[in-house]
Amino acid sequence: MCGIIGMVSKDDFTIQDAFKKLKKLEYRGYDSFGYFDKELLIKKTGHILIPKTKKLTRMAILHSRWATHGGVTDKNAHPHQSCDRNITIVHNGIIENYAELKNSLQKKGHRFSSETDSEVVAHYFEEKVKKKTMKQACVDFIKEIKGTFAILVMKNDDDCIYALKRDSPLVIGPSKRSNILASDIYAFSDLTDKAVFFDNDEFAVVDSEKYTFYNELGKPIKKTVQRFRWEQEESLKKKFKHYMIKEIMEEPIVVKRLLFSLKTEQKDNFERLIRLIKKQEKIVFVAAGTSYHASLLGVYYLHKCGVEAQALIASEFENFAFLDEKSLVIPISQSGETMDLIEALKYAKEHKAKIASVVNVPYSTIQRMSDVSLNIMAGQEICVAATKSFVNQVTILLSIAKEFGFKVNLDTLPTRIESVLGQKNKIKKIAKSISKKNDMYVLGRGLSYPVAREVALKIKEISYIHAEGMMGGELKHGTIALIEKGTPVISLISNKDHDMLSNTKEVEARGAKIIMITNSMPGDIRLQTSNDGKFGILATIFGQLLTYYIALERKLPIDKPRNLAKSVTVK
Ligand code: F6R
């Protein structure tokens, strides 16, 4: 959450150039934004507006905020400045001991102008540089600050940016006459395919020609320059009205690309992962939100072929996981940066478990923490709601289960997906018929239970309608009391599941408006597959389209729903 950018160049660039980079990180948080270049300071609430000015500069820091401490106001927007305005900072993360620090700085006469934890950083450096160099101040900062941070600091009389990192992501995109600092590689993937990632408790001094990294003791360290590959054309919206629908429509292509990679460039890693599953005694998936629903499907598929596994929610991992050196932890994540997962993986490492991740963003923190990692190859996903990344996560899990005997022909998956996309007009009509409802329920059993939860999550986050995804069998143990005449109930029935059909009939008898998604019975939408594995993916895609069209009908901000951010980098 929060996107940060720092640019330092030998040549002039326009403020608009800098804002265009920030715009690429807006999906990380979009409550407010800000800019500083030693002369101009901008702090504003709302989505990023690219200023009209043609003003030039050679150094700037920028921020796109997802509020944690302090409401969404211009004052709380970053950058924050010291009392003397000599120090300006942007921060992603949480300073846990900010209250104590603020207190002691206030006693020394510092005046604060925001309610944020981040402002303390500017005053901290102001105080330190009275007696020390910026480099020494960075060493002290890493020692004395509790919490998580990716921070960029500008000092008015220095021609460099100081960058510090713990847990929140930070990377440099180096090029000949400039260096860009950013929360992730998307910001500069159109300029360079080189990246230097910060590790925890490192800092760097970055000017237009070079960057020097230091460890927590202030000793210079060597860093490796990584080359990354990124499908740049996919981040362009092309002919679609929203990224969400563009990304859903890309699903057949990204599935094909993934399946091909598992037989070619990712073959070795795929085989290593299979060997690890065979060798380790305990398999534990860990994920959050949509990715958790994918991992529940993973558990289902593996159980069907006799491999025991469990799936845990990342934020509760420590409370429910029992791990040792015979365990294999499989984190599933689109961003590869979700803080709850990173914490869970630290716990897994402490307990000597092996880690085999499934992620979308190459070189993300979670990928770098893993013993082996598979890339889901979905390409950049900009809409906050995960769609094509979920499809590819599940496709990888099906490919894994297939190695253990799960029967599925994945070669036909792209055309089966196209057949759901081809029913979009029918789905649009269903969406229209329920778009004014306040509550809805999605029911599933077995493989369609995780799908029910995923469809309900999509409906909540994008359409702003209360939706519950439930096990069909669990409904009569309480929730059925909420079913009234006309309450929409989406029922996901795979392969003549008679119990699921009975649960559907039970709510229909109480007046519910049933929307039946099946592959083997008459229903509102018929999915073209007799395979349970593929049913999971196709039924989810139905839900993605349904959500999109409901939100369109309700005129909602589809790609950037309120209160959310794409990358959840706080606990
Ligand atoms: C919902 C959604 C979220 C993410 C969750 C985990 O559409 O995208 O629920 O799935 O925040 O994020 P990743 O997969 O990046 O770890």
Coordinates of C-alpha atoms and ligand atoms in Angstrom, one line a residue:
M1 CA 0.0 0.0 0.0
C2 CA 1.2 3.5 -0.9
G3 CA 3.4 4.0 -4.0
I4 CA 6.6 5.9 -3.7
I5 CA 8.8 7.3 -6.5
G6 CA 12.1 9.1 -6.5
M7 CA 13.8 10.4 -9.6
V8 CA 17.2 11.9 -10.0
S9 CA 18.6 12.7 -13.4
K10 CA 21.4 14.5 -15.2
D11 CA 18.9 15.8 -17.7
D12 CA 15.8 17.9 -17.1
F13 CA 12.5 16.1 -16.9
T14 CA 9.0 17.6 -16.6
I15 CA 6.9 17.3 -13.5
Q16 CA 4.4 15.6 -15.9
D17 CA 7.0 12.9 -16.6
A18 CA 7.3 12.3 -12.9
F19 CA 3.6 12.2 -12.3
K20 CA 3.2 9.7 -15.1
K21 CA 5.5 7.4 -13.2
L22 CA 3.5 7.9 -10.1
K23 CA 0.3 7.2 -11.9
K24 CA 1.6 3.7 -12.7
L25 CA 1.7 3.0 -9.0
E26 CA -1.7 4.5 -8.2
Y27 CA -3.2 1.1 -7.8
R28 CA -1.1 0.7 -4.6
G29 CA -3.2 3.4 -2.9
Y30 CA -5.3 6.3 -4.2
D31 CA -6.6 8.3 -1.2
S32 CA -4.3 11.3 -1.9
F33 CA -1.0 12.1 -3.6
G34 CA 1.9 14.4 -3.4
Y35 CA 5.1 15.7 -5.1
F36 CA 8.3 17.6 -4.1
D37 CA 11.2 18.9 -6.2
K38 CA 12.9 21.4 -3.8
E39 CA 10.9 24.3 -5.2
L40 CA 7.4 23.0 -5.5
L41 CA 5.4 21.0 -2.9
I42 CA 2.0 19.4 -3.9
K43 CA -0.2 17.6 -1.4
K44 CA -3.8 16.8 -2.4
T45 CA -6.6 14.4 -1.7
G46 CA -8.3 12.3 -4.4
H47 CA -7.0 10.4 -7.4
I48 CA -3.7 11.6 -9.0
L49 CA -4.1 14.6 -11.2
I50 CA -1.2 15.3 -13.6
P51 CA -0.4 19.0 -13.3
K52 CA -0.6 21.1 -16.5
T53 CA 2.7 22.9 -15.8
K54 CA 5.7 22.3 -18.2
K55 CA 8.1 23.1 -15.3
L56 CA 11.4 21.2 -15.5
T57 CA 13.4 19.6 -12.7
R58 CA 16.2 17.1 -12.2
M59 CA 15.1 15.6 -8.9
A60 CA 11.8 14.8 -7.3
I61 CA 10.0 12.5 -4.8
L62 CA 6.3 11.5 -5.2
H63 CA 3.8 9.5 -3.2
S64 CA 0.3 7.9 -3.7
R65 CA -1.3 7.2 -0.3
W66 CA -3.5 4.5 1.2
A67 CA -4.2 6.0 4.6
T68 CA -3.2 4.2 7.8
H69 CA -2.6 6.8 10.5
G70 CA -4.5 10.0 10.0
G71 CA -7.6 10.6 7.8
V72 CA -7.6 11.4 4.1
T73 CA -6.7 15.2 4.1
D74 CA -4.4 17.4 2.2
K75 CA -2.3 17.8 5.3
N76 CA -1.9 14.1 5.9
A77 CA -0.9 13.5 2.2
H78 CA 2.8 13.0 1.6
P79 CA 5.5 14.4 1.3
H80 CA 6.1 15.5 4.9
Q81 CA 8.6 18.2 5.8
S82 CA 10.7 19.1 8.8
C83 CA 10.1 22.4 10.7
D84 CA 12.9 24.1 8.8
R85 CA 11.6 22.6 5.4
N86 CA 15.2 21.3 4.8
I87 CA 14.1 17.7 5.0
T88 CA 11.3 16.2 2.9
I89 CA 10.2 12.6 3.0
V90 CA 7.8 10.1 1.5
H91 CA 7.1 6.8 3.3
N92 CA 5.3 3.5 2.7
G93 CA 4.9 1.4 5.8
I94 CA 4.1 2.0 9.5
I95 CA 6.4 3.6 12.1
E96 CA 5.3 1.6 15.1
N97 CA 7.1 3.8 17.8
Y98 CA 6.0 7.1 16.2
A99 CA 4.1 8.2 19.3
E100 CA 7.2 8.0 21.6
L101 CA 9.4 9.6 18.9
K102 CA 6.9 12.4 18.3
N103 CA 6.7 13.1 22.0
S104 CA 10.4 13.4 22.4
L105 CA 10.8 15.5 19.3
Q106 CA 7.9 17.8 20.4
K107 CA 9.8 18.3 23.7
K108 CA 12.8 19.4 21.6
G109 CA 10.5 22.1 20.0
H110 CA 9.4 20.3 16.8
R111 CA 5.9 21.3 15.6
F112 CA 3.9 18.7 13.7
S113 CA 1.4 19.6 11.0
S114 CA -0.2 16.2 10.2
E115 CA -1.8 13.3 12.1
T116 CA 0.4 10.7 10.4
D117 CA 3.1 8.4 11.8
S118 CA 5.2 9.3 8.7
E119 CA 5.8 12.9 9.5
V120 CA 8.0 11.9 12.5
V121 CA 10.6 10.7 9.9
A122 CA 11.2 14.3 8.6
H123 CA 11.6 15.7 12.1
Y124 CA 13.8 12.8 13.1
F125 CA 16.3 13.5 10.3
E126 CA 16.1 17.3 11.0
E127 CA 17.1 16.6 14.6
K128 CA 19.9 14.1 13.7
V129 CA 21.6 16.2 11.0
K130 CA 22.2 19.0 13.5
K131 CA 25.1 16.9 14.7
K132 CA 25.6 14.1 12.2
T133 CA 25.9 13.4 8.5
M134 CA 22.8 12.0 6.6
K135 CA 24.6 8.7 6.3
Q136 CA 25.1 8.4 10.1
A137 CA 21.5 9.5 10.5
C138 CA 20.3 6.6 8.3
V139 CA 22.3 4.1 10.4
D140 CA 20.7 5.5 13.6
F141 CA 17.3 5.5 11.9
I142 CA 17.5 1.8 11.1
K143 CA 18.6 1.1 14.7
E144 CA 16.1 3.2 16.5
I145 CA 12.9 2.9 14.4
K146 CA 10.4 0.1 15.0
G147 CA 8.1 -0.8 12.2
T148 CA 8.1 -1.1 8.4
F149 CA 9.4 1.4 5.9
A150 CA 10.3 2.2 2.4
I151 CA 11.4 5.9 2.7
L152 CA 12.9 8.5 0.4
V153 CA 14.5 11.5 1.9
M154 CA 15.5 14.7 0.2
K155 CA 17.7 17.3 1.9
N156 CA 17.6 20.7 0.2
D157 CA 21.4 21.1 0.0
D158 CA 22.2 17.6 -1.3
D159 CA 21.9 16.4 -4.9
C160 CA 20.9 12.9 -4.0
I161 CA 18.0 11.0 -2.6
Y162 CA 18.5 8.8 0.6
A163 CA 16.5 5.6 0.4
L164 CA 15.9 3.2 3.3
K165 CA 14.0 0.0 3.5
R166 CA 12.6 -2.6 6.0
D167 CA 9.8 -4.9 4.9
S168 CA 8.0 -2.4 2.6
P169 CA 9.2 -2.9 -1.1
L170 CA 11.8 -0.6 -2.7
V171 CA 13.8 -1.0 -5.9
I172 CA 16.1 1.1 -8.1
G173 CA 15.7 1.2 -11.9
P174 CA 19.2 2.3 -13.0
S175 CA 20.0 3.8 -16.4
K176 CA 22.9 5.8 -17.8
R177 CA 21.9 9.3 -17.0
S178 CA 19.3 8.8 -14.3
N179 CA 18.2 6.6 -11.4
I180 CA 14.6 5.9 -10.4
L181 CA 13.5 4.6 -7.0
A182 CA 10.1 3.0 -6.8
S183 CA 7.9 0.7 -4.8
D184 CA 7.9 -1.7 -7.7
I185 CA 9.2 -2.3 -11.2
Y186 CA 6.0 -1.2 -13.0
A187 CA 7.0 2.4 -12.4
F188 CA 10.0 2.2 -14.7
S189 CA 9.5 -1.0 -16.8
D190 CA 9.1 1.2 -19.9
L191 CA 12.6 2.7 -19.4
T192 CA 14.8 -0.2 -18.3
D193 CA 14.7 -3.9 -17.7
K194 CA 17.3 -3.6 -15.0
A195 CA 16.4 -3.5 -11.3
V196 CA 18.3 -3.5 -8.0
F197 CA 16.2 -4.6 -5.1
F198 CA 16.7 -3.4 -1.5
D199 CA 16.9 -6.0 1.2
N200 CA 15.8 -5.3 4.8
D201 CA 17.7 -2.7 6.8
E202 CA 19.7 -1.5 3.9
F203 CA 19.9 2.1 2.7
A204 CA 21.3 3.7 -0.4
V205 CA 22.5 7.2 -1.5
V206 CA 21.3 7.7 -5.0
D207 CA 22.3 10.5 -7.4
S208 CA 22.0 10.9 -11.2
E209 CA 25.1 8.9 -12.0
K210 CA 25.4 6.2 -9.3
Y211 CA 23.9 4.6 -6.3
T212 CA 25.7 3.2 -3.3
F213 CA 24.1 0.7 -0.9
Y214 CA 25.0 0.4 2.8
N215 CA 24.1 -2.2 5.4
E216 CA 22.6 -1.3 8.7
L217 CA 26.1 -0.5 10.1
G218 CA 26.8 1.9 7.3
K219 CA 29.3 -0.4 5.5
P220 CA 29.1 -0.1 1.7
I221 CA 27.7 -3.3 0.1
K222 CA 27.7 -4.8 -3.4
K223 CA 24.3 -5.4 -5.0
T224 CA 23.3 -7.5 -8.0
V225 CA 21.6 -5.9 -10.9
Q226 CA 18.7 -8.2 -12.0
R227 CA 17.2 -8.3 -15.4
F228 CA 13.4 -8.6 -15.5
R229 CA 10.9 -9.4 -18.3
W230 CA 7.6 -7.7 -18.2
E231 CA 4.8 -7.7 -20.8
Q232 CA 4.6 -4.0 -21.1
E233 CA 1.8 -3.9 -23.7
E234 CA -0.6 -5.4 -21.3
S235 CA -0.6 -2.4 -19.0
L236 CA -2.1 -0.3 -21.8
K237 CA -5.9 -0.2 -21.6
K238 CA -6.4 -0.4 -25.4
K239 CA -10.0 -0.5 -26.4
F240 CA -11.6 -1.4 -23.1
K241 CA -13.5 1.0 -20.8
H242 CA -11.9 -0.5 -17.7
Y243 CA -8.9 -2.5 -16.8
M244 CA -11.1 -5.1 -15.1
I245 CA -12.9 -6.1 -18.3
K246 CA -9.6 -5.9 -20.3
E247 CA -8.0 -8.2 -17.8
I248 CA -10.9 -10.7 -17.8
M249 CA -10.8 -10.8 -21.6
E250 CA -7.1 -11.6 -21.5
E251 CA -7.7 -14.8 -19.5
P252 CA -7.5 -17.2 -22.5
I253 CA -4.2 -15.7 -23.6
V254 CA -2.6 -15.7 -20.2
V255 CA -3.6 -19.3 -19.5
K256 CA -2.0 -20.3 -22.8
R257 CA 1.2 -18.5 -21.9
L258 CA 1.4 -20.0 -18.5
L259 CA 0.8 -23.6 -19.7
F260 CA 3.5 -23.1 -22.3
S261 CA 6.0 -21.8 -19.7
L262 CA 5.4 -24.8 -17.4
K263 CA 6.7 -27.0 -20.3
T264 CA 9.6 -24.7 -21.2
E265 CA 11.2 -21.9 -19.2
Q266 CA 9.5 -22.9 -15.9
K267 CA 9.8 -26.7 -16.4
D268 CA 12.8 -27.1 -14.0
N269 CA 11.2 -25.1 -11.2
F270 CA 7.9 -26.9 -11.7
E271 CA 9.6 -30.2 -11.3
R272 CA 11.4 -29.0 -8.2
L273 CA 8.1 -28.0 -6.7
I274 CA 6.6 -31.4 -7.4
R275 CA 9.6 -33.1 -5.9
L276 CA 9.2 -30.9 -2.8
I277 CA 5.6 -31.8 -2.4
K278 CA 6.5 -35.5 -2.6
K279 CA 9.4 -35.2 -0.2
Q280 CA 7.9 -33.0 2.6
E281 CA 5.4 -34.5 5.0
K282 CA 3.2 -31.5 5.5
I283 CA 1.8 -29.2 2.8
V284 CA 0.4 -25.8 4.0
F285 CA -0.9 -23.2 1.6
V286 CA -0.9 -19.6 2.9
A287 CA -2.6 -16.6 1.2
A288 CA -5.0 -13.8 1.6
G289 CA -8.3 -12.7 -0.1
T290 CA -8.7 -14.0 -3.6
S291 CA -5.4 -15.9 -3.5
Y292 CA -6.7 -17.7 -0.4
H293 CA -9.7 -18.9 -2.4
A294 CA -7.3 -20.2 -5.1
S295 CA -5.3 -22.1 -2.4
L296 CA -8.6 -23.6 -1.1
L297 CA -9.1 -25.0 -4.6
G298 CA -5.5 -26.3 -4.5
V299 CA -6.3 -28.2 -1.3
Y300 CA -9.5 -29.6 -2.9
Y301 CA -7.6 -30.8 -6.0
L302 CA -4.7 -32.3 -4.1
H303 CA -7.1 -34.1 -1.7
K304 CA -8.9 -35.6 -4.7
C305 CA -5.7 -37.4 -5.6
G306 CA -4.6 -38.4 -2.1
V307 CA -2.2 -35.6 -1.1
E308 CA -3.0 -34.1 2.2
A309 CA -2.8 -30.3 2.4
Q310 CA -4.3 -27.4 4.3
A311 CA -4.8 -23.7 3.5
L312 CA -4.4 -20.9 6.1
I313 CA -5.2 -17.2 5.9
A314 CA -1.9 -15.4 6.1
S315 CA -2.8 -12.9 8.9
E316 CA -3.7 -15.9 11.2
F317 CA -0.9 -18.1 10.1
E318 CA 1.1 -18.1 13.3
N319 CA -2.0 -19.0 15.3
F320 CA -2.9 -22.0 13.3
A321 CA 0.2 -23.4 11.6
F322 CA 2.3 -26.2 13.2
L323 CA 5.5 -26.4 11.2
D324 CA 8.9 -28.1 11.2
E325 CA 11.7 -28.9 8.8
K326 CA 9.4 -31.5 7.1
S327 CA 6.8 -28.9 6.2
L328 CA 6.4 -27.2 2.8
V329 CA 4.7 -23.8 2.9
I330 CA 3.2 -22.7 -0.4
P331 CA 2.4 -19.0 -0.4
I332 CA 0.1 -17.9 -3.2
S333 CA 0.2 -14.2 -4.1
Q334 CA -0.4 -11.9 -7.1
S335 CA 1.7 -9.1 -5.8
G336 CA 4.3 -11.1 -4.0
E337 CA 4.4 -8.2 -1.5
T338 CA 1.4 -8.9 0.9
M339 CA 2.7 -8.1 4.3
D340 CA 0.7 -10.8 6.1
L341 CA 2.3 -13.4 3.9
I342 CA 5.8 -12.0 4.4
E343 CA 5.2 -12.3 8.1
A344 CA 3.9 -15.8 7.7
L345 CA 7.0 -16.8 5.7
K346 CA 9.3 -15.4 8.3
Y347 CA 7.6 -17.6 10.8
A348 CA 7.9 -20.6 8.4
K349 CA 11.6 -19.9 8.0
E350 CA 12.1 -19.7 11.8
H351 CA 10.5 -23.2 11.9
K352 CA 12.8 -24.4 9.1
A353 CA 10.0 -25.2 6.7
K354 CA 10.7 -25.1 3.0
I355 CA 9.0 -22.4 0.9
A356 CA 7.7 -22.9 -2.7
S357 CA 5.8 -19.8 -3.9
V358 CA 3.3 -19.1 -6.7
V359 CA 3.5 -15.4 -7.5
N360 CA 2.8 -13.0 -10.4
V361 CA 5.3 -10.2 -9.9
P362 CA 8.8 -11.4 -10.7
Y363 CA 11.5 -10.6 -8.1
S364 CA 8.9 -9.7 -5.5
T365 CA 9.7 -10.1 -1.9
I366 CA 7.8 -13.4 -1.6
Q367 CA 9.6 -14.8 -4.6
R368 CA 12.9 -13.8 -3.2
M369 CA 12.1 -15.5 0.2
S370 CA 11.3 -18.8 -1.5
D371 CA 13.4 -22.0 -2.0
V372 CA 11.6 -22.4 -5.3
S373 CA 9.1 -20.1 -7.0
L374 CA 6.7 -20.4 -10.0
N375 CA 5.6 -17.4 -11.9
I376 CA 1.9 -17.3 -12.8
M377 CA 2.7 -15.3 -15.9
A378 CA -0.6 -13.3 -15.8
G379 CA 1.2 -10.0 -16.8
Q380 CA 0.5 -6.8 -15.0
E381 CA -2.9 -6.6 -13.4
I382 CA -4.0 -3.1 -12.8
C383 CA -7.6 -3.3 -11.6
V384 CA -7.6 -3.7 -7.9
A385 CA -9.8 -6.8 -8.1
A386 CA -7.8 -9.9 -9.0
T387 CA -9.2 -11.6 -12.0
K388 CA -6.7 -13.1 -14.5
S389 CA -4.2 -13.7 -11.7
F390 CA -6.7 -15.9 -9.9
V391 CA -7.4 -17.9 -13.1
N392 CA -3.6 -18.5 -13.5
Q393 CA -3.1 -19.3 -9.9
V394 CA -5.8 -22.0 -10.2
T395 CA -4.3 -23.2 -13.5
I396 CA -0.9 -23.8 -11.8
L397 CA -2.6 -25.6 -8.9
L398 CA -4.5 -27.8 -11.4
S399 CA -1.2 -28.5 -13.2
I400 CA 0.4 -29.5 -9.9
A401 CA -2.6 -31.8 -9.0
K402 CA -2.4 -33.4 -12.4
E403 CA 1.1 -34.6 -11.6
F404 CA -0.5 -36.5 -8.7
G405 CA -3.2 -38.0 -10.7
F406 CA -6.0 -35.4 -10.9
K407 CA -7.7 -35.9 -14.2
V408 CA -8.0 -32.8 -16.3
N409 CA -7.2 -31.8 -19.9
L410 CA -5.7 -28.3 -19.5
D411 CA -5.1 -27.8 -23.3
T412 CA -8.8 -27.1 -23.8
L413 CA -9.0 -24.6 -20.9
P414 CA -8.4 -21.4 -23.1
T415 CA -11.3 -22.3 -25.4
R416 CA -13.6 -23.2 -22.5
I417 CA -12.8 -19.8 -21.0
E418 CA -13.7 -18.2 -24.3
S419 CA -17.0 -19.9 -24.2
V420 CA -17.8 -18.2 -20.8
L421 CA -16.6 -14.9 -22.1
G422 CA -18.9 -15.4 -25.1
Q423 CA -21.9 -15.5 -22.8
K424 CA -21.3 -12.0 -21.6
N425 CA -24.5 -10.5 -22.9
K426 CA -26.5 -13.1 -21.0
I427 CA -24.5 -12.4 -17.8
K428 CA -25.1 -8.6 -18.4
K429 CA -28.8 -9.2 -18.3
I430 CA -28.6 -11.2 -15.1
A431 CA -26.4 -8.4 -13.6
K432 CA -29.1 -5.8 -14.6
S433 CA -31.8 -7.8 -12.9
I434 CA -30.0 -7.9 -9.5
S435 CA -28.0 -4.7 -9.5
K436 CA -30.4 -2.9 -7.1
K437 CA -30.4 -5.6 -4.4
N438 CA -28.7 -5.0 -1.1
D439 CA -27.7 -8.5 -0.2
M440 CA -27.0 -11.7 -2.1
Y441 CA -25.7 -15.2 -1.4
V442 CA -23.5 -17.5 -3.4
L443 CA -23.7 -21.2 -2.6
G444 CA -21.2 -24.0 -3.4
R445 CA -20.2 -27.4 -2.3
G446 CA -16.8 -29.1 -2.5
L447 CA -14.9 -27.4 -5.4
S448 CA -17.6 -24.8 -5.8
Y449 CA -17.3 -23.6 -2.2
P450 CA -14.1 -21.7 -2.7
V451 CA -15.6 -20.3 -5.9
A452 CA -18.7 -19.2 -4.0
R453 CA -16.4 -17.3 -1.6
E454 CA -14.5 -15.8 -4.5
V455 CA -17.6 -14.6 -6.4
A456 CA -19.0 -13.1 -3.2
L457 CA -15.7 -11.3 -2.5
K458 CA -15.7 -9.8 -6.1
I459 CA -19.4 -8.7 -5.6
K460 CA -18.5 -7.0 -2.3
E461 CA -15.4 -5.2 -3.4
I462 CA -16.4 -4.0 -6.9
S463 CA -20.2 -3.8 -6.8
Y464 CA -20.5 -2.7 -3.1
I465 CA -23.3 -5.2 -2.5
H466 CA -23.2 -7.3 0.6
A467 CA -22.6 -10.9 -0.5
E468 CA -21.9 -14.1 1.3
G469 CA -20.2 -17.0 -0.2
M470 CA -21.3 -20.1 1.7
M471 CA -21.2 -23.9 1.8
G472 CA -24.6 -25.0 0.5
G473 CA -24.9 -27.5 3.4
E474 CA -24.2 -24.8 6.0
L475 CA -27.0 -22.5 5.0
K476 CA -29.7 -24.2 7.0
H477 CA -27.7 -23.9 10.2
G478 CA -28.6 -20.2 10.6
T479 CA -28.1 -18.0 7.5
I480 CA -31.3 -19.3 5.8
A481 CA -33.2 -17.0 8.2
L482 CA -32.0 -14.1 6.0
I483 CA -33.5 -15.4 2.8
E484 CA -36.5 -13.3 1.8
K485 CA -38.7 -13.1 -1.3
G486 CA -36.5 -12.0 -4.1
T487 CA -33.1 -12.4 -2.4
P488 CA -30.6 -13.3 -5.1
V489 CA -28.9 -16.7 -4.5
I490 CA -26.3 -17.8 -7.0
S491 CA -26.0 -21.5 -6.9
L492 CA -22.9 -23.2 -8.4
I493 CA -23.7 -26.8 -9.2
S494 CA -21.0 -29.0 -10.8
N495 CA -21.8 -32.4 -12.2
K496 CA -25.3 -33.2 -11.0
D497 CA -24.4 -32.5 -7.4
H498 CA -27.8 -33.5 -5.9
D499 CA -27.0 -32.2 -2.5
M500 CA -26.2 -28.8 -3.9
L501 CA -29.5 -29.0 -5.9
S502 CA -31.4 -29.7 -2.8
N503 CA -29.8 -26.8 -1.0
T504 CA -30.8 -24.6 -4.0
K505 CA -34.4 -25.9 -3.8
E506 CA -34.5 -25.1 -0.1
V507 CA -33.9 -21.4 -0.6
E508 CA -36.1 -21.3 -3.7
A509 CA -38.9 -22.6 -1.6
R510 CA -38.4 -19.6 0.7
G511 CA -38.7 -17.1 -2.1
A512 CA -35.1 -16.7 -3.2
K513 CA -34.4 -15.6 -6.8
I514 CA -32.1 -18.4 -8.0
I515 CA -29.4 -17.9 -10.5
M516 CA -28.1 -21.4 -11.3
I517 CA -24.7 -22.0 -12.8
T518 CA -24.2 -25.6 -13.9
N519 CA -22.4 -27.8 -16.4
S520 CA -24.8 -30.6 -16.5
M521 CA -28.4 -29.4 -15.8
P522 CA -30.6 -26.7 -17.2
G523 CA -29.7 -23.4 -15.6
D524 CA -29.2 -19.7 -16.1
I525 CA -25.6 -20.2 -17.3
R526 CA -24.3 -23.4 -18.7
L527 CA -20.5 -23.9 -18.4
Q528 CA -18.9 -26.0 -21.1
T529 CA -16.9 -28.6 -19.1
S530 CA -17.6 -31.9 -17.4
N531 CA -14.4 -31.5 -15.4
D532 CA -14.6 -30.3 -11.8
G533 CA -11.2 -28.7 -12.0
K534 CA -12.2 -26.5 -15.0
F535 CA -15.6 -25.9 -13.5
G536 CA -13.9 -24.0 -10.6
I537 CA -12.2 -21.6 -13.1
L538 CA -15.2 -21.1 -15.4
A539 CA -17.7 -20.5 -12.6
T540 CA -15.3 -17.8 -11.1
I541 CA -15.1 -16.1 -14.5
F542 CA -18.9 -16.0 -14.6
G543 CA -18.7 -14.3 -11.2
Q544 CA -16.1 -11.8 -12.4
L545 CA -18.2 -10.8 -15.4
L546 CA -21.4 -10.6 -13.3
T547 CA -19.6 -8.3 -10.8
Y548 CA -18.2 -6.1 -13.6
Y549 CA -21.7 -5.6 -15.2
I550 CA -23.4 -5.0 -11.8
A551 CA -20.8 -2.3 -11.0
L552 CA -21.1 -0.8 -14.5
E553 CA -24.9 -0.6 -13.9
R554 CA -24.4 1.0 -10.6
K555 CA -21.8 3.5 -12.1
L556 CA -19.1 2.6 -9.6
P557 CA -15.3 3.3 -9.9
I558 CA -14.6 -0.2 -11.1
D559 CA -10.8 -0.3 -11.3
K560 CA -10.3 1.6 -8.0
P561 CA -12.9 0.7 -5.5
R562 CA -13.2 2.7 -2.3
N563 CA -10.9 2.0 0.6
L564 CA -8.8 -0.7 -1.2
A565 CA -5.4 -1.0 -2.7
K566 CA -3.8 -3.6 -5.0
S567 CA -0.8 -4.4 -2.9
V568 CA -1.5 -4.8 0.8
T569 CA 1.9 -4.0 2.4
V570 CA 0.7 -3.3 5.9
K571 CA -0.3 -5.8 8.5
Ligands
F6R1 C1 -9.4 -9.3 -4.3 C2 -8.0 -9.2 -4.1 C3 -7.4 -9.4 -2.8 C4 -6.0 -10.1 -2.9 C5 -5.3 -10.1 -1.5 C6 -4.0 -10.8 -1.6 O1 -9.8 -9.1 -5.6 O2 -7.3 -8.9 -5.1 O3 -8.2 -10.1 -2.0 O4 -6.2 -11.3 -3.4 O5 -5.1 -8.8 -1.1 O6 -3.1 -10.2 -2.5 P1 -1.9 -11.0 -3.2 O7 -2.5 -12.0 -4.0 O8 -1.2 -9.9 -3.9 O9 -1.1 -11.5 -2.0

